[in-house]
Coordinates of N, CA, C and O in Angstrom, one line a residue:
M1 N -142.8 13.1 -116.1 CA -142.9 14.5 -114.9 C -141.7 14.5 -114.3 O -141.8 15.1 -113.9
E2 N -141.1 13.0 -113.7 CA -140.0 12.8 -113.6 C -139.6 13.7 -114.2 O -138.4 14.7 -113.1
K3 N -139.5 13.4 -114.7 CA -137.7 14.1 -115.8 C -138.5 15.5 -115.8 O -136.5 16.4 -115.6
E4 N -138.8 16.5 -115.1 CA -139.7 17.9 -116.1 C -139.9 17.8 -114.1 O -139.0 19.6 -114.3
A5 N -140.4 17.4 -113.6 CA -140.0 18.5 -112.1 C -139.8 17.6 -111.0 O -139.4 17.7 -109.6
G6 N -139.1 16.6 -111.5 CA -138.4 15.8 -110.5 C -138.6 14.6 -109.3 O -140.0 14.4 -110.1
P7 N -138.5 13.8 -109.3 CA -138.7 12.8 -107.9 C -139.0 13.1 -107.1 O -140.9 12.0 -106.7
D8 N -139.3 14.5 -107.0 CA -140.8 14.8 -105.6 C -141.6 15.1 -106.1 O -142.6 15.4 -105.5
A9 N -142.0 15.3 -107.6 CA -143.2 15.9 -107.9 C -144.1 15.1 -107.7 O -145.9 15.6 -107.9
A10 N -144.6 13.8 -106.5 CA -145.3 13.4 -106.5 C -145.8 13.4 -105.4 O -147.1 13.8 -105.1
A11 N -145.4 14.4 -104.8 CA -145.2 15.0 -103.5 C -145.7 16.7 -102.9 O -146.2 17.1 -102.5
T12 N -146.2 17.3 -104.5 CA -146.9 18.3 -104.2 C -148.3 18.4 -103.5 O -148.9 17.8 -103.5
R13 N -148.2 19.9 -102.8 CA -149.7 19.6 -102.7 C -150.4 20.6 -102.9 O -150.3 21.0 -103.8
L14 N -151.7 19.9 -103.1 CA -152.8 20.4 -104.0 C -153.7 21.5 -102.4 O -155.0 21.9 -103.6
D15 N -153.1 21.8 -101.6 CA -154.3 22.7 -100.7 C -154.0 24.0 -100.7 O -152.8 25.0 -101.4
D16 N -154.6 24.7 -100.4 CA -154.4 26.2 -100.1 C -152.7 26.7 -99.8 O -152.3 26.9 -98.4
P17 N -151.7 27.5 -100.5 CA -151.1 27.6 -100.0 C -150.3 28.8 -99.5 O -149.2 29.1 -98.2
W18 N -151.9 29.6 -99.1 CA -151.3 31.1 -99.3 C -151.6 30.8 -97.1 O -150.1 31.9 -96.3
Y19 N -152.1 30.1 -96.2 CA -152.3 30.3 -94.7 C -151.0 29.1 -94.5 O -150.8 29.4 -93.0
D20 N -150.4 28.6 -94.7 CA -148.7 27.2 -94.0 C -148.0 27.3 -94.7 O -147.5 27.1 -93.6
A21 N -147.4 28.6 -95.6 CA -146.2 28.2 -95.8 C -146.1 29.7 -94.7 O -145.8 30.7 -95.0
P22 N -144.9 29.6 -94.6 CA -144.2 30.4 -93.4 C -143.5 31.6 -94.3 O -143.0 31.2 -95.3
V23 N -143.2 32.5 -94.1 CA -142.4 33.8 -95.0 C -140.7 33.2 -95.1 O -140.5 33.8 -93.5
P24 N -140.4 33.1 -95.6 CA -138.2 33.6 -95.2 C -138.3 35.0 -94.9 O -138.8 35.7 -95.4
E25 N -137.3 34.9 -94.2 CA -136.8 36.3 -93.9 C -136.3 36.4 -94.7 O -135.2 35.9 -95.5
W26 N -135.9 37.9 -94.9 CA -134.2 38.1 -96.0 C -133.4 37.2 -95.8 O -132.8 36.9 -94.4
G27 N -133.0 36.8 -97.1 CA -131.5 36.0 -96.5 C -131.7 34.3 -96.2 O -131.0 33.8 -96.4
E28 N -132.9 34.2 -95.9 CA -133.1 32.8 -95.6 C -133.3 31.7 -96.5 O -134.2 32.7 -97.2
P29 N -133.1 30.9 -96.5 CA -133.5 29.9 -98.1 C -134.5 29.4 -98.0 O -135.4 29.6 -96.6
D30 N -135.4 29.3 -99.1 CA -136.3 28.6 -98.8 C -136.8 27.3 -98.6 O -138.3 26.9 -98.3
G31 N -136.0 26.6 -98.0 CA -136.0 25.0 -97.7 C -135.4 24.1 -98.6 O -135.2 24.5 -99.4
P32 N -134.9 23.1 -98.7 CA -134.6 21.7 -98.9 C -135.8 21.9 -100.4 O -136.7 21.6 -100.2
A33 N -135.4 21.7 -101.6 CA -136.2 21.3 -102.8 C -137.0 20.2 -102.7 O -136.7 18.9 -102.5
G34 N -138.3 20.4 -102.9 CA -139.4 19.3 -102.7 C -139.8 19.4 -101.2 O -140.6 18.4 -100.6
S35 N -139.3 20.1 -100.7 CA -139.7 19.9 -99.1 C -141.4 20.9 -98.7 O -141.7 21.9 -99.8
V36 N -141.8 19.8 -98.2 CA -143.8 20.5 -97.4 C -143.4 21.9 -96.1 O -143.6 20.9 -95.1
P37 N -143.6 22.6 -96.5 CA -143.4 23.6 -95.2 C -144.7 23.6 -94.1 O -145.8 22.8 -94.8
E38 N -144.6 22.9 -93.6 CA -145.7 23.2 -91.9 C -146.3 24.5 -91.2 O -145.7 24.8 -91.6
A39 N -147.8 24.2 -91.1 CA -147.9 25.4 -90.8 C -147.7 25.3 -89.4 O -147.2 25.2 -88.3
R40 N -148.0 27.0 -89.7 CA -147.3 27.6 -88.5 C -148.6 27.4 -87.0 O -150.1 27.7 -87.2
P41 N -148.3 27.7 -86.0 CA -149.3 27.7 -84.6 C -150.1 28.8 -84.9 O -150.2 29.8 -85.3
G42 N -151.1 29.1 -84.4 CA -152.4 29.5 -84.1 C -153.3 29.9 -86.0 O -154.1 30.5 -86.4
Q43 N -153.2 28.4 -86.6 CA -153.0 29.1 -88.3 C -154.7 28.0 -87.9 O -155.1 27.7 -86.9
A44 N -155.5 28.5 -89.2 CA -157.0 27.6 -89.5 C -156.9 26.8 -89.5 O -157.7 25.5 -88.8
A45 N -155.5 25.8 -90.4 CA -155.6 24.5 -89.6 C -156.4 24.2 -88.2 O -156.7 23.0 -88.2
Q46 N -155.2 24.7 -87.1 CA -155.8 24.0 -85.7 C -156.9 24.8 -85.3 O -157.3 23.8 -84.1
Q47 N -157.8 25.4 -85.4 CA -158.8 25.5 -85.1 C -160.4 24.3 -86.2 O -161.2 24.4 -85.7
G48 N -159.4 23.0 -86.5 CA -160.7 22.9 -87.6 C -161.0 23.4 -88.4 O -161.6 21.8 -89.2
H49 N -160.8 24.2 -89.0 CA -161.4 25.2 -90.6 C -159.9 24.8 -91.2 O -158.9 25.3 -91.3
S50 N -160.4 24.4 -92.3 CA -159.4 24.3 -93.8 C -159.8 25.4 -94.4 O -160.9 26.4 -93.8
A51 N -159.5 26.2 -95.5 CA -159.3 27.3 -96.1 C -160.7 26.8 -97.4 O -161.2 28.1 -97.4
A52 N -160.4 26.1 -97.6 CA -162.4 25.4 -98.1 C -162.9 26.3 -97.5 O -164.1 26.8 -98.2
D53 N -163.1 26.0 -96.3 CA -165.0 25.5 -95.6 C -164.6 27.2 -94.9 O -165.4 27.9 -94.5
I54 N -163.2 28.4 -95.0 CA -163.2 29.3 -94.7 C -164.2 30.0 -95.6 O -165.0 31.2 -95.4
Y55 N -163.3 30.2 -96.7 CA -164.4 30.4 -98.5 C -165.4 30.3 -98.7 O -166.1 30.9 -98.5
L56 N -166.3 28.5 -98.2 CA -167.7 28.9 -98.4 C -168.0 29.7 -97.6 O -168.7 29.8 -97.8
E57 N -167.9 29.7 -96.2 CA -168.4 30.6 -95.1 C -168.9 31.9 -95.6 O -169.8 31.9 -96.0
V58 N -167.7 31.9 -96.3 CA -167.7 33.9 -97.1 C -168.7 33.4 -98.0 O -169.5 34.9 -97.7
Q59 N -168.6 32.8 -98.5 CA -169.8 32.7 -100.4 C -170.8 32.8 -99.8 O -171.0 32.9 -100.1
R60 N -171.0 32.2 -98.2 CA -172.4 31.9 -97.7 C -173.0 33.4 -97.2 O -174.2 33.2 -96.6
S61 N -172.0 33.8 -97.0 CA -172.6 35.2 -96.2 C -173.4 36.4 -96.7 O -172.9 36.6 -98.3
A62 N -174.1 36.8 -95.8 CA -175.0 38.3 -96.8 C -174.2 39.3 -97.2 O -174.7 40.0 -97.9
A63 N -172.8 39.5 -96.7 CA -172.1 40.4 -97.2 C -171.9 40.2 -98.7 O -172.0 40.9 -99.8
F64 N -171.6 38.9 -98.6 CA -170.7 38.5 -100.0 C -171.5 38.7 -101.0 O -171.9 38.9 -102.2
R65 N -173.2 38.0 -100.9 CA -174.0 37.9 -101.4 C -174.5 39.2 -102.1 O -175.4 39.2 -103.0
E66 N -174.3 40.5 -101.1 CA -174.6 41.9 -101.3 C -173.9 42.2 -102.3 O -173.7 43.2 -103.1
V67 N -172.3 42.1 -102.2 CA -171.4 42.1 -103.0 C -172.2 42.1 -104.2 O -171.8 42.3 -105.4
R68 N -172.5 40.4 -104.9 CA -172.2 39.8 -105.9 C -173.4 40.6 -106.2 O -173.5 40.4 -108.1
R69 N -174.8 40.7 -105.5 CA -176.1 41.2 -105.9 C -175.3 42.6 -107.4 O -176.6 42.9 -107.7
R70 N -175.2 43.7 -106.3 CA -174.3 44.4 -106.7 C -173.7 44.6 -107.8 O -173.9 45.5 -108.7
Y71 N -172.8 44.3 -107.9 CA -172.4 43.8 -109.5 C -172.8 43.4 -110.3 O -173.3 43.6 -111.7
R72 N -173.9 42.3 -109.9 CA -175.0 41.8 -111.2 C -176.1 42.9 -110.7 O -176.3 42.9 -112.8
R73 N -176.5 43.1 -110.4 CA -177.4 44.8 -110.8 C -176.5 45.5 -112.0 O -177.7 46.6 -112.4
F74 N -175.5 46.1 -112.4 CA -174.8 47.0 -112.8 C -174.5 45.9 -114.4 O -174.1 46.5 -115.7
V75 N -174.0 44.6 -114.4 CA -173.2 44.4 -115.2 C -174.0 43.6 -116.2 O -174.0 43.6 -117.1
I76 N -175.2 43.0 -116.0 CA -175.9 42.5 -116.8 C -177.0 43.2 -117.3 O -176.3 43.3 -118.7
P77 N -176.9 44.1 -117.4 CA -177.9 45.8 -117.6 C -177.2 45.9 -118.2 O -177.7 46.1 -119.8
A78 N -176.1 46.3 -118.3 CA -175.1 47.1 -118.8 C -174.6 45.9 -119.8 O -174.6 46.9 -121.7
A79 N -174.0 44.9 -119.7 CA -173.7 44.1 -121.1 C -174.8 44.0 -122.2 O -174.1 43.8 -123.3
A80 N -175.9 43.5 -121.6 CA -177.3 43.6 -122.5 C -177.2 44.8 -123.3 O -177.5 44.5 -123.9
A81 N -177.7 46.1 -122.5 CA -177.6 46.9 -123.3 C -176.2 47.5 -124.3 O -176.7 47.9 -125.6
F82 N -175.2 47.2 -124.0 CA -173.9 47.3 -125.2 C -174.1 45.7 -126.5 O -174.3 46.3 -127.4
L83 N -174.6 44.5 -126.0 CA -174.4 43.9 -126.6 C -175.6 44.4 -127.9 O -175.7 44.1 -129.1
L84 N -177.2 44.8 -127.6 CA -177.9 45.4 -128.2 C -177.6 45.8 -129.3 O -178.0 46.2 -130.6
W85 N -176.4 47.2 -128.8 CA -176.3 48.0 -129.7 C -175.3 48.1 -131.0 O -175.7 48.1 -131.4
Y86 N -174.5 47.1 -129.8 CA -173.6 46.0 -131.0 C -174.1 45.5 -132.5 O -174.1 45.8 -133.3
L87 N -174.8 45.0 -132.0 CA -176.4 44.1 -132.8 C -176.5 44.9 -133.4 O -176.7 44.4 -134.7
A88 N -177.4 45.9 -133.1 CA -178.4 47.0 -133.2 C -176.9 47.6 -135.1 O -178.0 47.8 -136.4
Y89 N -176.4 47.5 -134.9 CA -175.2 48.9 -135.8 C -174.5 47.4 -136.8 O -174.3 47.7 -137.4
V90 N -174.7 45.9 -136.5 CA -174.1 45.6 -137.5 C -174.9 44.8 -138.6 O -175.4 44.8 -139.1
V91 N -176.5 44.8 -138.0 CA -178.0 44.1 -139.1 C -178.2 45.7 -139.1 O -178.7 46.0 -140.6
A92 N -178.1 47.0 -138.9 CA -178.0 47.5 -139.8 C -177.1 48.1 -140.2 O -177.3 48.7 -142.1
A93 N -176.4 47.7 -140.3 CA -175.2 48.2 -141.5 C -175.0 47.3 -142.6 O -174.4 47.1 -143.9
T94 N -175.6 45.2 -142.5 CA -176.1 44.6 -143.3 C -177.3 44.8 -143.8 O -177.0 44.4 -144.7
S95 N -178.3 44.7 -143.1 CA -179.5 44.6 -144.2 C -180.1 46.9 -144.3 O -180.6 46.8 -145.5
A96 N -179.1 47.8 -143.8 CA -179.9 48.2 -144.6 C -178.7 49.2 -145.3 O -178.2 50.6 -144.8
P97 N -177.7 49.0 -145.9 CA -176.8 49.9 -146.7 C -177.0 51.4 -147.3 O -176.4 52.5 -146.9
G98 N -178.5 51.9 -147.8 CA -179.2 52.9 -147.5 C -178.9 53.9 -146.4 O -178.4 55.4 -146.9
L99 N -179.6 53.3 -145.5 CA -179.2 54.3 -144.4 C -177.7 54.2 -144.2 O -177.6 55.8 -143.4
M100 N -176.7 53.8 -144.3 CA -175.7 53.6 -143.5 C -174.9 54.9 -144.1 O -173.5 55.7 -143.7
A101 N -175.0 54.5 -145.8 CA -174.2 55.5 -146.6 C -174.9 56.7 -146.6 O -174.0 57.8 -147.2
R102 N -176.1 57.1 -146.0 CA -176.2 58.8 -146.1 C -175.4 59.7 -145.4 O -174.8 59.4 -144.3
P103 N -175.4 61.0 -145.8 CA -174.0 62.0 -145.4 C -174.7 62.3 -144.1 O -175.8 62.9 -144.4
V104 N -174.1 62.7 -143.1 CA -174.6 63.3 -141.8 C -174.0 64.9 -141.9 O -174.5 65.2 -142.2
V105 N -172.0 64.8 -141.5 CA -171.6 66.1 -142.2 C -170.3 65.5 -143.4 O -169.4 65.0 -143.2
G106 N -170.8 66.4 -143.8 CA -169.3 66.4 -144.5 C -169.1 65.0 -145.3 O -170.2 63.7 -145.8
A107 N -167.8 64.3 -145.3 CA -167.8 63.0 -145.0 C -168.1 62.3 -144.7 O -168.0 60.7 -145.0
L108 N -168.2 62.4 -143.7 CA -169.1 61.5 -142.1 C -170.5 60.7 -142.8 O -171.4 61.5 -143.1
N109 N -170.4 59.9 -142.7 CA -171.8 59.0 -142.5 C -172.7 58.3 -141.6 O -172.1 58.6 -140.7
V110 N -173.6 58.8 -141.1 CA -174.2 57.6 -140.6 C -173.3 56.1 -140.0 O -173.4 56.2 -138.6
A111 N -172.6 55.1 -141.4 CA -171.9 54.8 -140.6 C -170.8 54.5 -139.8 O -170.2 53.9 -138.6
M112 N -170.0 56.1 -140.6 CA -169.2 55.8 -139.2 C -169.2 56.8 -137.7 O -168.5 56.7 -137.3
I113 N -170.4 57.3 -137.9 CA -171.1 58.0 -137.0 C -171.0 57.0 -135.9 O -170.1 57.0 -134.1
A114 N -171.9 56.0 -136.4 CA -172.5 54.9 -135.2 C -171.3 54.3 -135.4 O -170.5 53.6 -133.6
G115 N -170.0 54.3 -136.0 CA -168.9 53.0 -135.2 C -167.9 53.6 -134.6 O -167.6 53.1 -133.2
L116 N -167.8 54.7 -134.5 CA -167.3 56.0 -133.8 C -168.0 56.1 -132.1 O -167.6 56.2 -131.4
G117 N -169.5 56.3 -132.7 CA -170.8 55.8 -131.3 C -170.0 54.3 -130.8 O -170.1 54.5 -128.9
Q118 N -169.8 53.8 -131.1 CA -169.2 52.2 -130.3 C -168.2 52.2 -129.9 O -167.8 51.7 -128.7
F119 N -167.1 53.0 -130.4 CA -165.9 53.3 -129.0 C -166.2 54.0 -128.0 O -165.9 53.6 -126.8
L120 N -167.1 55.1 -128.4 CA -167.5 56.5 -127.2 C -167.9 55.5 -126.2 O -167.9 55.4 -125.2
T121 N -169.0 54.2 -126.4 CA -170.2 53.5 -125.3 C -168.6 52.7 -125.0 O -169.1 53.1 -123.5
T122 N -167.5 52.3 -125.6 CA -167.0 51.3 -125.1 C -166.3 52.0 -123.7 O -166.4 51.8 -123.2
F123 N -166.3 52.9 -124.2 CA -165.0 53.6 -123.0 C -165.7 54.1 -121.9 O -165.7 54.5 -120.5
L124 N -167.7 55.3 -122.1 CA -167.8 55.4 -121.5 C -168.9 54.5 -120.5 O -168.7 54.1 -119.0
L125 N -169.2 53.3 -121.0 CA -168.8 51.9 -120.3 C -168.0 51.4 -119.1 O -168.3 51.6 -118.1
T126 N -166.6 51.6 -119.5 CA -165.9 50.8 -118.4 C -165.4 52.3 -117.5 O -165.4 52.1 -116.2
W127 N -166.0 53.6 -118.1 CA -165.6 54.3 -116.7 C -166.9 54.2 -116.0 O -166.9 54.3 -114.5
A128 N -167.5 54.2 -116.3 CA -169.6 53.9 -115.6 C -168.8 52.8 -114.8 O -169.0 52.5 -113.7
Y129 N -168.9 51.4 -115.3 CA -167.7 49.7 -114.7 C -167.5 50.5 -113.3 O -167.0 50.1 -112.2
A130 N -165.8 51.3 -113.7 CA -164.8 51.3 -112.9 C -165.3 52.6 -111.4 O -165.5 52.2 -110.5
R131 N -166.0 53.8 -112.1 CA -167.6 54.2 -111.3 C -168.3 53.4 -110.1 O -167.9 53.4 -108.5
H132 N -169.2 52.8 -110.5 CA -169.7 51.9 -110.0 C -169.1 51.2 -109.5 O -169.7 50.9 -108.1
A133 N -167.8 50.5 -108.9 CA -167.2 49.3 -108.7 C -166.9 50.5 -107.2 O -166.6 49.9 -106.6
R134 N -166.0 51.2 -107.6 CA -165.3 52.7 -106.5 C -167.1 52.9 -105.7 O -166.4 52.7 -104.1
L135 N -168.0 53.3 -106.2 CA -169.0 53.5 -105.1 C -169.6 52.7 -104.4 O -170.1 52.8 -103.2
H136 N -169.9 51.3 -104.8 CA -170.9 50.3 -104.6 C -170.1 49.4 -104.5 O -171.1 48.5 -103.2
R137 N -168.4 49.2 -104.4 CA -169.0 47.5 -104.4 C -166.8 47.6 -103.7 O -167.0 46.6 -102.6
D138 N -166.2 48.4 -104.0 CA -165.2 48.1 -103.5 C -164.4 48.2 -102.3 O -164.5 47.3 -101.2
R139 N -164.9 48.7 -101.7 CA -165.1 49.1 -100.1 C -165.9 47.4 -99.4 O -164.8 47.1 -98.5
A140 N -167.2 47.4 -99.7 CA -167.7 46.0 -99.2 C -167.2 44.5 -99.7 O -166.3 43.8 -98.9
A141 N -166.5 44.8 -100.6 CA -165.1 43.7 -100.8 C -164.2 43.8 -100.5 O -163.6 42.6 -100.0
L142 N -163.3 45.0 -100.4 CA -162.1 44.8 -99.6 C -162.1 44.4 -97.4 O -161.4 43.5 -97.4
E143 N -163.7 44.6 -97.4 CA -164.5 44.3 -96.2 C -164.1 42.9 -95.6 O -163.6 42.1 -95.2
L144 N -164.8 42.1 -97.2 CA -164.8 40.7 -97.2 C -162.9 40.1 -97.5 O -162.6 39.5 -96.6
R145 N -163.0 41.1 -98.1 CA -161.4 40.0 -97.7 C -160.6 39.9 -96.5 O -159.8 39.0 -96.6
W146 N -160.4 41.0 -96.1 CA -160.0 41.0 -94.4 C -160.5 40.7 -94.1 O -159.3 39.6 -93.0
D147 N -161.9 40.6 -94.0 CA -162.1 39.2 -92.5 C -161.7 37.9 -93.2 O -161.6 37.1 -92.3
T148 N -162.0 37.9 -94.2 CA -161.3 35.8 -95.0 C -159.6 35.9 -94.8 O -159.5 34.8 -94.3
Q149 N -158.8 37.4 -95.1 CA -157.7 36.6 -94.7 C -157.0 36.2 -92.8 O -156.6 35.9 -92.9
E150 N -158.2 37.5 -92.2 CA -158.0 36.8 -91.0 C -158.4 35.9 -90.5 O -157.5 35.2 -90.0
M151 N -159.5 35.3 -90.7 CA -159.8 34.0 -91.1 C -158.3 32.7 -91.2 O -158.4 32.1 -90.2
T152 N -158.4 33.1 -91.7 CA -157.7 32.0 -92.4 C -156.2 31.9 -92.0 O -155.4 30.6 -92.0
R153 N -155.8 33.2 -91.5 CA -154.4 33.0 -90.7 C -155.1 33.1 -88.7 O -154.6 32.7 -88.1
G154 N -156.3 32.8 -88.9 CA -156.7 31.9 -87.2 C -157.2 33.3 -86.1 O -157.4 33.4 -85.6
I155 N -157.1 34.5 -86.7 CA -157.3 35.8 -86.0 C -158.8 35.9 -85.9 O -159.2 37.0 -85.4
G156 N -159.7 35.5 -87.2 CA -160.4 36.4 -87.0 C -161.8 35.5 -86.4 O -161.4 35.7 -84.9
R157 N -163.2 36.2 -86.2 CA -164.1 36.0 -85.5 C -164.5 35.1 -85.5 O -164.7 34.3 -85.6

């Protein structure tokens, strides 16, 4: 490891670098290689809270649980329905070749229509997921994100 990362590799920090690394100004060097930046005053480390504590606090909050509940209320049924639809297509293709070979319109048969339906379902499900996220989760998740960033900076409530 020393050969690749250098002799200071053992001094690598494993905690969250987002709140304690000062932002270098334009043209300033990042500091000597292998140095560990110190936390700025007024940050979460001075309040006695680590980033892990803050994230655990947010994870236990009612707002976070609500965002996760809304996510699960859409994703679990949608994923189950799509998986059942896909499995029904595969099972029908392997166990009922006569049904799948039945012509519908011209050269199009049931198997081709169902296969194209798989693509259509994928696009519709993607659209529905993006719409659901935009209408039901994005604002609450963004508020949680801002609150978390404020807390990690030491500005939080």
